[in-house]
Short mmCIF file of C-alpha atoms in Angstrom, two decimals:
data_model
loop_
_atom_site.label_atom_id
_atom_site.label_comp_id
_atom_site.label_asym_id
_atom_site.label_seq_id
_atom_site.Cartn_x
_atom_site.Cartn_y
_atom_site.Cartn_z
CA MET Y 1 155.24 25.34 62.73
CA SER Y 2 156.20 28.80 61.51
CA LEU Y 3 153.70 30.58 63.46
CA PHE Y 4 155.68 29.57 66.93
CA LYS Y 5 158.64 31.53 65.84
CA ASP Y 6 156.33 34.40 65.84
CA ARG Y 7 157.45 35.95 69.43
CA ALA Y 8 154.25 37.98 69.08
CA PHE Y 9 152.11 34.81 68.53
CA ARG Y 10 154.13 32.84 70.87
CA TRP Y 11 153.76 35.41 73.85
CA ILE Y 12 150.35 35.75 73.24
CA PHE Y 13 150.13 31.66 73.41
CA ILE Y 14 152.11 31.44 76.75
CA ALA Y 15 149.84 33.91 78.42
CA LEU Y 16 146.44 32.36 77.65
CA ALA Y 17 147.71 28.80 78.54
CA ALA Y 18 148.90 30.31 81.92
CA PHE Y 19 145.83 32.27 82.36
CA LYS Y 20 143.58 28.52 81.31
CA ALA Y 21 145.51 26.90 83.72
CA ALA Y 22 145.10 28.88 86.50
CA ALA Y 23 141.19 29.09 86.00
CA CYS Y 24 141.04 25.35 86.05
CA ALA Y 25 142.93 25.85 88.75
CA TYR Y 26 140.75 28.11 90.22
CA VAL Y 27 137.63 26.41 89.14
CA TYR Y 28 138.63 22.97 90.13
CA PHE Y 29 139.33 24.25 93.73
CA CYS Y 30 137.44 27.79 94.84
CA ASN Y 31 134.31 27.48 93.55
CA PRO Y 32 131.43 26.10 95.62
CA LEU Y 33 129.47 24.44 93.39
CA GLY Y 34 131.80 21.64 92.06
CA GLU Y 35 132.00 19.96 89.48
CA SER Y 36 127.94 20.46 88.63
CA VAL Y 37 129.59 23.88 87.27
CA LEU Y 38 130.21 22.05 84.32
CA ALA Y 39 126.83 20.31 83.86
CA PHE Y 40 124.10 21.64 81.45
CA PRO Y 41 120.19 20.47 81.05
CA ASP Y 42 121.93 18.96 77.56
CA SER Y 43 124.96 17.15 79.12
CA LEU Y 44 123.42 13.94 80.37
CA THR Y 45 122.17 13.13 76.71
CA TYR Y 46 125.78 13.60 75.90
CA VAL Y 47 127.35 11.82 78.68
CA TYR Y 48 124.89 8.91 79.25
CA PRO Y 49 125.52 7.27 75.52
CA ALA Y 50 129.29 7.50 75.95
CA GLN Y 51 129.01 5.50 79.12
CA THR Y 52 126.51 2.83 77.14
CA TRP Y 53 129.49 3.67 74.10
CA LEU Y 54 131.73 2.10 76.65
CA GLN Y 55 130.01 -0.84 78.62
CA TYR Y 56 128.30 -2.08 75.73
CA GLY Y 57 129.90 -1.07 72.44
CA GLN Y 58 126.51 0.63 71.51
CA MET Y 59 125.61 4.29 71.75
CA TRP Y 60 121.62 5.21 72.94
CA GLU Y 61 119.31 7.42 73.99
CA ALA Y 62 119.98 8.88 77.53
CA VAL Y 63 118.28 6.89 80.24
CA SER Y 64 117.13 4.66 77.87
CA VAL Y 65 118.13 0.99 75.94
CA ALA Y 66 116.94 2.78 72.30
CA PRO Y 67 119.68 3.24 70.03
CA MET Y 68 120.65 6.83 69.66
CA LEU Y 69 118.74 9.25 67.39
CA LEU Y 70 118.81 12.61 68.21
CA ARG Y 71 122.20 13.14 69.67
CA THR Y 72 125.04 12.81 66.96
CA PRO Y 73 127.68 10.43 67.77
CA GLY Y 74 131.20 13.01 67.43
CA TYR Y 75 130.80 14.24 71.22
CA PRO Y 76 129.50 11.14 73.18
CA PHE Y 77 132.59 9.07 71.09
CA PHE Y 78 135.32 12.49 72.38
CA LEU Y 79 133.89 11.80 76.14
CA ALA Y 80 134.37 8.34 75.71
CA LEU Y 81 137.56 8.62 74.78
CA ILE Y 82 138.90 10.85 77.37
CA LYS Y 83 137.35 8.19 80.02
CA ALA Y 84 139.15 5.38 78.62
CA LEU Y 85 142.16 7.54 78.18
CA LEU Y 86 142.00 9.80 81.57
CA GLY Y 87 138.97 7.98 83.62
CA ASN Y 88 137.06 11.28 84.11
CA LEU Y 89 134.00 12.41 82.37
CA THR Y 90 134.06 16.09 83.43
CA TRP Y 91 137.32 17.30 85.20
CA ALA Y 92 139.08 15.80 82.18
CA VAL Y 93 137.05 17.02 79.81
CA VAL Y 94 136.95 20.04 80.76
CA GLY Y 95 140.96 20.22 80.76
CA VAL Y 96 141.12 18.63 77.56
CA GLN Y 97 138.86 21.54 75.90
CA ASN Y 98 140.77 23.69 77.24
CA LEU Y 99 143.67 22.38 75.86
CA LEU Y 100 141.69 22.88 72.45
CA SER Y 101 140.64 26.59 72.40
CA LEU Y 102 144.58 27.42 73.45
CA LEU Y 103 144.97 25.30 69.99
CA LEU Y 104 142.52 27.47 68.29
CA LEU Y 105 144.39 30.45 68.27
CA VAL Y 106 146.60 28.44 65.47
CA PRO Y 107 144.03 28.22 62.84
CA VAL Y 108 142.80 31.40 63.16
CA TYR Y 109 146.45 33.21 63.10
CA LEU Y 110 147.39 30.74 60.22
CA THR Y 111 143.93 32.68 58.49
CA ALA Y 112 143.89 35.94 59.16
CA ARG Y 113 147.59 35.71 57.78
CA GLN Y 114 145.89 34.47 54.32
CA LEU Y 115 144.22 36.78 54.37
CA ALA Y 116 145.97 39.62 55.06
CA THR Y 117 149.27 40.35 57.17
CA GLN Y 118 151.54 38.80 60.11
CA ASN Y 119 150.57 41.90 61.93
CA ALA Y 120 146.49 41.16 61.33
CA ALA Y 121 147.38 37.67 62.34
CA ARG Y 122 148.87 39.03 65.68
CA TRP Y 123 145.64 41.21 66.67
CA ALA Y 124 143.23 38.41 65.12
CA VAL Y 125 145.16 35.69 67.92
CA GLY Y 126 144.16 38.75 70.12
CA PHE Y 127 140.21 38.94 69.74
CA CYS Y 128 140.21 35.33 69.83
CA ALA Y 129 142.52 34.73 72.87
CA VAL Y 130 140.13 37.41 75.32
CA SER Y 131 136.87 36.03 74.02
CA VAL Y 132 134.90 35.62 76.83
CA LEU Y 133 132.35 32.88 75.24
CA TYR Y 134 134.97 30.72 74.46
CA PHE Y 135 136.15 30.89 78.00
CA THR Y 136 133.27 30.16 79.08
CA LEU Y 137 132.27 26.86 76.87
CA SER Y 138 135.89 25.50 77.64
CA PHE Y 139 134.42 24.52 80.99
CA ALA Y 140 131.05 23.23 80.12
CA VAL Y 141 130.27 19.32 79.38
CA LEU Y 142 128.44 20.53 75.78
CA THR Y 143 129.49 20.32 72.56
CA GLU Y 144 130.68 23.87 70.90
CA THR Y 145 134.67 23.61 71.89
CA LEU Y 146 135.17 20.45 70.19
CA CYS Y 147 132.75 21.84 67.06
CA VAL Y 148 134.33 24.50 67.21
CA PHE Y 149 138.07 23.59 66.81
CA LEU Y 150 136.93 20.94 64.24
CA LEU Y 151 135.59 24.17 62.26
CA ALA Y 152 138.08 26.56 62.91
CA TRP Y 153 140.35 24.06 60.74
CA SER Y 154 137.93 22.99 58.17
CA VAL Y 155 137.11 26.83 57.53
CA TYR Y 156 141.27 27.68 57.40
CA PHE Y 157 141.95 24.44 54.68
CA SER Y 158 138.91 26.43 52.50
CA VAL Y 159 140.25 30.15 52.73
CA ARG Y 160 143.54 28.05 51.50
CA PHE Y 161 142.34 26.48 48.78
CA LEU Y 162 139.86 29.48 47.51
CA ALA Y 163 143.36 31.30 47.44
CA HIS Y 164 145.53 28.58 45.46
CA PRO Y 165 143.79 25.54 44.62
CA ARG Y 166 144.66 22.46 45.57
CA GLY Y 167 143.05 19.21 45.82
CA ARG Y 168 143.98 18.10 49.44
CA ASP Y 169 142.86 21.03 51.46
CA LEU Y 170 139.55 20.57 49.66
CA ALA Y 171 139.70 17.20 50.54
CA ALA Y 172 140.94 18.13 54.56
CA ALA Y 173 138.34 20.94 54.94
CA ALA Y 174 135.18 18.36 53.99
CA VAL Y 175 136.76 15.90 56.30
CA LEU Y 176 137.25 18.03 58.68
CA LEU Y 177 133.95 19.86 58.16
CA ALA Y 178 132.45 15.70 58.32
CA ALA Y 179 133.75 15.67 61.60
CA ALA Y 180 132.40 18.53 63.08
CA VAL Y 181 128.97 17.42 61.90
CA TYR Y 182 129.20 14.78 63.96
CA VAL Y 183 129.67 16.53 67.19
CA ARG Y 184 127.31 19.07 66.47
CA PRO Y 185 124.64 18.52 63.39
CA ALA Y 186 123.96 22.60 62.86
CA ALA Y 187 126.23 22.48 60.50
CA TYR Y 188 124.91 19.94 58.39
CA TYR Y 189 123.46 22.12 55.76
CA TRP Y 190 126.71 24.20 55.89
CA MET Y 191 127.89 21.04 54.22
CA PHE Y 192 125.41 21.52 51.08
CA ALA Y 193 125.53 25.30 51.41
CA SER Y 194 129.39 25.41 50.90
CA ALA Y 195 129.60 22.76 48.36
CA VAL Y 196 126.69 24.84 46.14
CA ILE Y 197 128.89 28.24 46.87
CA LEU Y 198 132.20 26.00 45.90
CA LEU Y 199 130.56 25.03 42.53
CA CYS Y 200 129.39 28.61 41.52
CA PHE Y 201 133.12 29.70 41.97
CA CYS Y 202 134.31 27.88 40.11
CA ALA Y 203 131.44 28.14 37.17
CA GLY Y 204 131.75 31.77 37.95
CA GLN Y 205 135.75 31.65 37.32
CA LEU Y 206 136.38 32.90 40.69
CA VAL Y 207 138.28 29.82 41.44
CA HIS Y 208 140.45 27.63 38.71
CA PHE Y 209 139.26 24.48 39.20
CA PRO Y 210 137.55 21.78 37.34
CA VAL Y 211 134.34 21.24 38.84
CA ARG Y 212 134.26 17.20 38.68
CA LYS Y 213 137.32 17.93 41.25
CA ILE Y 214 135.29 20.13 43.79
CA LEU Y 215 132.99 16.82 43.06
CA LEU Y 216 136.10 14.26 43.88
CA PHE Y 217 138.12 15.97 46.98
CA PHE Y 218 135.02 17.76 48.75
CA VAL Y 219 131.68 16.25 48.00
CA LEU Y 220 132.73 12.64 47.36
CA PRO Y 221 134.78 12.61 51.07
CA LEU Y 222 131.45 14.07 52.69
CA VAL Y 223 128.87 11.53 51.44
CA LEU Y 224 131.48 8.99 52.63
CA CYS Y 225 131.70 10.06 55.78
CA MET Y 226 128.17 11.11 56.14
CA ALA Y 227 126.85 7.74 55.02
CA PRO Y 228 128.25 5.27 57.99
CA TRP Y 229 126.13 7.04 60.26
CA GLN Y 230 122.69 7.36 57.95
CA ILE Y 231 123.27 3.73 57.15
CA ARG Y 232 123.48 3.07 61.28
CA ASN Y 233 120.15 4.40 62.12
CA ALA Y 234 118.36 3.47 58.99
CA VAL Y 235 119.26 -0.25 60.16
CA LYS Y 236 118.65 -0.02 64.18
CA THR Y 237 116.00 2.14 63.91
CA GLY Y 238 114.50 2.54 60.52
CA PHE Y 239 115.16 6.44 60.01
CA GLY Y 240 117.34 6.58 57.05
CA GLY Y 241 118.45 10.51 58.41
CA PHE Y 242 121.37 11.43 60.25
CA THR Y 243 119.40 12.46 63.38
CA SER Y 244 116.00 13.18 64.48
CA VAL Y 245 116.37 16.62 66.38
CA GLY Y 246 115.34 18.90 63.59
CA ALA Y 247 112.44 17.37 64.13
CA TYR Y 248 111.92 17.08 67.73
CA ASN Y 249 113.02 20.66 67.66
CA LEU Y 250 110.67 21.59 65.00
CA TYR Y 251 107.99 21.06 67.94
CA MET Y 252 109.29 21.91 70.87
CA TRP Y 253 110.34 25.23 69.59
CA ASN Y 254 106.99 26.27 69.86
CA GLU Y 255 107.14 26.28 74.06
CA ASP Y 256 107.82 29.73 73.85
CA TYR Y 257 104.40 30.67 72.13
CA LEU Y 258 102.33 28.77 73.82
CA ALA Y 259 103.98 30.05 77.31
CA ARG Y 260 102.98 33.34 75.89
CA LYS Y 261 99.23 32.39 74.77
CA GLY Y 262 98.69 30.21 78.05
CA HIS Y 263 100.07 32.18 80.46
CA VAL Y 264 102.50 29.94 81.93
CA SER Y 265 106.46 29.02 82.33
CA VAL Y 266 107.97 27.68 79.29
CA ALA Y 267 109.07 24.55 81.48
CA GLN Y 268 105.15 24.22 81.97
CA ALA Y 269 105.06 24.76 77.98
CA HIS Y 270 107.58 22.42 77.69
CA GLU Y 271 105.97 19.70 79.74
CA ALA Y 272 102.47 20.81 78.13
CA LEU Y 273 104.32 19.61 74.65
CA GLN Y 274 105.33 16.19 76.06
CA GLN Y 275 101.96 15.62 77.31
CA ALA Y 276 100.34 16.23 74.02
CA LEU Y 277 102.01 13.17 72.50
CA PRO Y 278 99.87 10.39 71.77
CA PRO Y 279 99.90 7.35 74.26
CA GLY Y 280 102.59 5.01 73.71
CA PHE Y 281 104.92 7.53 71.27
CA HIS Y 282 108.21 6.54 72.68
CA ASN Y 283 107.61 3.08 71.85
CA LEU Y 284 106.58 3.64 68.15
CA PRO Y 285 109.40 3.30 65.71
CA ALA Y 286 111.81 6.46 65.04
CA ALA Y 287 110.63 7.01 61.74
CA GLN Y 288 107.07 7.37 63.09
CA GLN Y 289 107.90 9.22 66.06
CA VAL Y 290 109.65 11.49 63.48
CA LYS Y 291 106.34 11.80 61.20
CA CYS Y 292 104.14 12.40 64.24
CA TYR Y 293 106.09 15.35 65.67
CA LYS Y 294 106.67 16.73 62.16
CA ALA Y 295 103.18 16.89 61.65
CA LEU Y 296 102.06 18.08 65.55
CA ALA Y 297 104.31 20.93 65.02
CA LYS Y 298 102.61 22.36 61.98
CA PRO Y 299 99.56 23.01 63.32
CA LEU Y 300 101.75 25.47 65.70
CA ILE Y 301 103.99 26.89 63.78
CA ARG Y 302 100.92 28.51 61.31
CA GLU Y 303 99.61 29.21 64.62
CA GLY Y 304 102.57 31.43 65.95
CA PHE Y 305 104.18 32.06 62.93
CA LEU Y 306 103.24 36.21 63.03
CA TYR Y 307 105.00 35.80 67.12
CA LYS Y 308 107.86 34.40 65.75
CA LEU Y 309 108.65 36.51 62.82
CA THR Y 310 108.45 39.77 64.98
CA HIS Y 311 110.35 38.25 67.58
CA ALA Y 312 113.59 37.43 65.18
CA PRO Y 313 115.40 40.44 65.66
CA LEU Y 314 115.67 40.01 69.41
CA TRP Y 315 116.76 36.36 69.34
CA ALA Y 316 119.27 36.97 66.41
CA ALA Y 317 120.64 40.68 68.59
CA LYS Y 318 120.97 37.04 71.72
CA THR Y 319 122.86 35.46 69.70
CA LEU Y 320 125.28 38.03 67.44
CA PHE Y 321 125.52 40.64 71.16
CA GLY Y 322 125.29 37.79 74.16
CA ALA Y 323 127.63 37.98 77.13
CA ASN Y 324 127.19 34.26 77.87
CA PHE Y 325 126.81 36.43 81.63
CA VAL Y 326 125.07 33.58 83.51
CA HIS Y 327 127.82 30.82 82.82
CA LEU Y 328 130.63 33.06 83.34
CA SER Y 329 129.54 34.57 87.02
CA ARG Y 330 128.97 30.87 88.03
CA LEU Y 331 132.40 30.09 87.00
CA LEU Y 332 133.90 32.89 89.16
CA ASN Y 333 131.48 33.80 91.59
CA GLY Y 334 129.63 29.98 92.25
CA GLY Y 335 126.36 31.82 90.52
CA ALA Y 336 124.85 34.77 92.37
CA ALA Y 337 121.50 33.83 93.30
CA ALA Y 338 118.67 34.55 90.73
CA GLU Y 339 115.10 33.97 90.39
CA GLU Y 340 114.56 31.86 87.40
CA THR Y 341 115.79 28.60 87.10
CA LEU Y 342 118.85 27.18 85.55
CA ASP Y 343 117.25 25.85 82.71
CA GLU Y 344 115.63 29.27 82.28
CA GLN Y 345 119.01 31.42 82.69
CA MET Y 346 121.31 28.89 80.62
CA LEU Y 347 120.09 27.27 77.60
CA ASN Y 348 115.95 28.79 76.89
CA GLN Y 349 116.73 32.72 77.80
CA THR Y 350 113.67 34.66 77.06
CA ALA Y 351 115.00 37.51 78.36
CA ALA Y 352 117.82 40.01 76.98
CA VAL Y 353 119.79 40.62 80.34
CA HIS Y 354 119.01 38.38 83.12
CA ALA Y 355 118.77 41.34 86.06
CA GLY Y 356 118.77 38.88 88.66
CA TRP Y 357 122.35 38.44 88.12
CA LEU Y 358 123.57 41.93 88.41
CA LYS Y 359 123.17 42.87 92.12
CA GLY Y 360 126.25 44.57 93.08
CA TRP Y 361 128.62 46.40 91.07
CA LYS Y 362 131.15 43.69 90.96
CA GLU Y 363 128.91 41.74 88.91
CA LYS Y 364 127.95 44.94 86.61
CA LEU Y 365 131.51 46.22 85.26
CA LEU Y 366 132.03 42.23 84.65
CA PHE Y 367 128.93 42.24 82.64
CA CYS Y 368 129.84 45.17 80.64
CA LEU Y 369 133.34 43.85 80.37
CA ALA Y 370 132.19 40.86 78.77
CA ALA Y 371 129.60 42.57 76.68
CA GLY Y 372 131.98 45.14 76.07
CA GLN Y 373 134.06 42.71 74.29
CA VAL Y 374 131.73 40.85 72.32
CA VAL Y 375 130.32 44.04 70.65
CA VAL Y 376 133.54 45.16 70.01
CA THR Y 377 134.80 42.24 67.87
CA VAL Y 378 131.64 41.78 65.88
CA PHE Y 379 131.69 45.43 64.89
CA LEU Y 380 135.68 45.28 63.70
CA GLY Y 381 134.91 41.10 62.82
CA PHE Y 382 132.12 42.04 60.19
CA TRP Y 383 134.22 45.64 59.03
CA GLY Y 384 137.52 43.19 58.66
CA LEU Y 385 135.44 40.30 56.23
CA TRP Y 386 134.22 43.55 54.36
CA LEU Y 387 137.86 44.74 54.27
CA VAL Y 388 138.88 40.84 52.70
CA ARG Y 389 136.69 41.59 49.57
CA LYS Y 390 139.01 44.25 47.72
CA GLN Y 391 141.68 41.34 47.56
CA HIS Y 392 139.93 37.72 48.33
CA ARG Y 393 136.71 37.96 46.87
CA ALA Y 394 136.17 34.59 47.43
CA ALA Y 395 136.71 33.82 50.55
CA ALA Y 396 135.04 37.16 51.94
CA PHE Y 397 131.74 36.07 50.20
CA PHE Y 398 132.61 32.63 51.59
CA LEU Y 399 133.29 33.96 55.17
CA GLY Y 400 130.48 36.00 55.11
CA VAL Y 401 127.70 33.69 54.18
CA TYR Y 402 129.39 31.14 56.73
CA CYS Y 403 128.74 33.27 59.22
CA LEU Y 404 125.24 34.40 58.46
CA TYR Y 405 124.27 30.60 57.97
CA PHE Y 406 125.29 30.23 61.78
CA TRP Y 407 124.03 33.49 63.01
CA MET Y 408 120.41 32.38 61.33
CA ILE Y 409 120.26 28.90 62.50
CA GLY Y 410 121.39 29.84 65.93
CA SER Y 411 118.80 32.62 65.80
CA THR Y 412 115.01 31.07 64.75
CA PHE Y 413 114.15 30.58 68.34
CA PHE Y 414 113.77 32.13 71.99
CA GLY Y 415 115.88 30.32 73.30
CA ALA Y 416 118.69 32.41 71.36
CA TYR Y 417 121.63 32.76 72.81
CA ALA Y 418 125.97 33.59 72.87
CA ARG Y 419 126.03 29.70 73.19
CA PHE Y 420 124.92 29.62 69.02
CA ARG Y 421 128.09 31.78 67.83
CA ALA Y 422 130.43 30.04 68.88
CA PRO Y 423 130.53 28.38 65.23
CA PHE Y 424 131.21 31.61 64.14
CA GLU Y 425 132.76 33.81 66.26
CA PHE Y 426 136.51 32.79 65.31
CA VAL Y 427 136.12 33.90 61.98
CA LEU Y 428 134.36 37.44 63.88
CA CYS Y 429 137.67 37.48 65.70
CA VAL Y 430 139.92 37.03 62.28
CA GLY Y 431 138.18 39.81 60.39
CA ALA Y 432 138.64 42.15 63.66
CA GLY Y 433 142.25 41.27 63.61
CA ILE Y 434 142.31 42.93 59.71
CA ALA Y 435 139.78 45.60 60.35
CA ALA Y 436 142.39 46.06 63.95
CA GLU Y 437 145.30 46.30 61.81
CA GLN Y 438 143.87 48.67 59.24
CA LEU Y 439 143.01 50.90 62.47
CA TRP Y 440 146.41 50.98 63.46
CA GLN Y 441 147.93 51.84 60.53
CA ARG Y 442 145.96 54.36 59.80
CA ARG Y 443 146.40 55.68 63.33
CA LYS Y 444 150.94 55.47 62.07
CA GLY Y 445 150.22 58.05 59.49
CA LEU Y 446 148.45 60.15 61.28
CA PHE Y 447 150.75 60.49 63.47
CA ARG Y 448 153.47 60.15 60.75
CA ARG Y 449 151.99 63.52 58.97
CA SER Y 450 150.79 65.13 62.16
CA LYS Y 451 155.06 65.57 63.13
#
């Protein structure tokens, strides 16, 4: 590829590859937590379906023989493929995910170069290379790294289409987006939003491309890609949706409100919600379970609406500026002892900052560096997207709505934190590269005038 002829890109790529190799070796040989540092509470819900698919040819829900419905098949299939090829479901997965996070530099570079200059693309790659979030998530048996890689390529082809409308770019964007949805269903509604945006661009003459071809090259591939899993769900479970995770979350996301109301821990509130399910709930057909979740969730949502509304700004800030420090500390230090359980710290973070992990000056310095990287990337990222609007109005609007979509859905409950910024941080890296190049040019101009 021509980008590897760019010496700056090549050096950043090589430096990041060397750093990742050293980090993998350090975590493998030196981390006292061993393999457990890679596992999260959610990991089993992906590993188990992968194992059942390899052994029985079917994906089942965690520790059951019920057809998998809460999760989607993309990541379990990814795990199963690695297990079949490399014989491992943890360290091999981490190795492949580190490779994917390294290759993420490619679509970031290409997208920035499409929107701005080669120097801006170099800056963008630099911001992506030093991302603490992408570094840590590549060491987790979770969906983010694979999903982000697919989304980054989908965004690149979308941006290239907006600049030079061609059907093959639009089709590539659609297929890659569908693959990302299979990995992480948080992207599900972005399919509809992006289709509407593209149709509006065509109607408003921002993009000169027939509407019928938008339907043919974008909407139709999405429908064809999504249909098989929904048909499978309808046949095997009686539930015709893509996943039941929305209904489950609608009910379980009331944990924080109930914990506050009852003066109990989030874990105790979670257990109370489980106990409130009707007898024999897990033996009900999937469609009835979904209806039951929604019915039980509605009064809780009405009751706790004001609480959630007043806390939404905090959750949005946690998603946007979270440094993922608990995970980073566990990777580098083996996990300093904190008082909360791991679930509370890493997946259901109710506190803005976990002071229990900031005991010594080394931890505090590491936190400041990680948080500083995030803050700089976020502010420069949004500024860069604002600058893009001058020459690429359609692309700037598309990328802005893309970031707002994933920011919004990642900030709607108390567990919001850095992990949910992953789907759009690479876009912020692109924007940050463009803004950094603008600042650099201004600095050079001031230096020339001062001579």
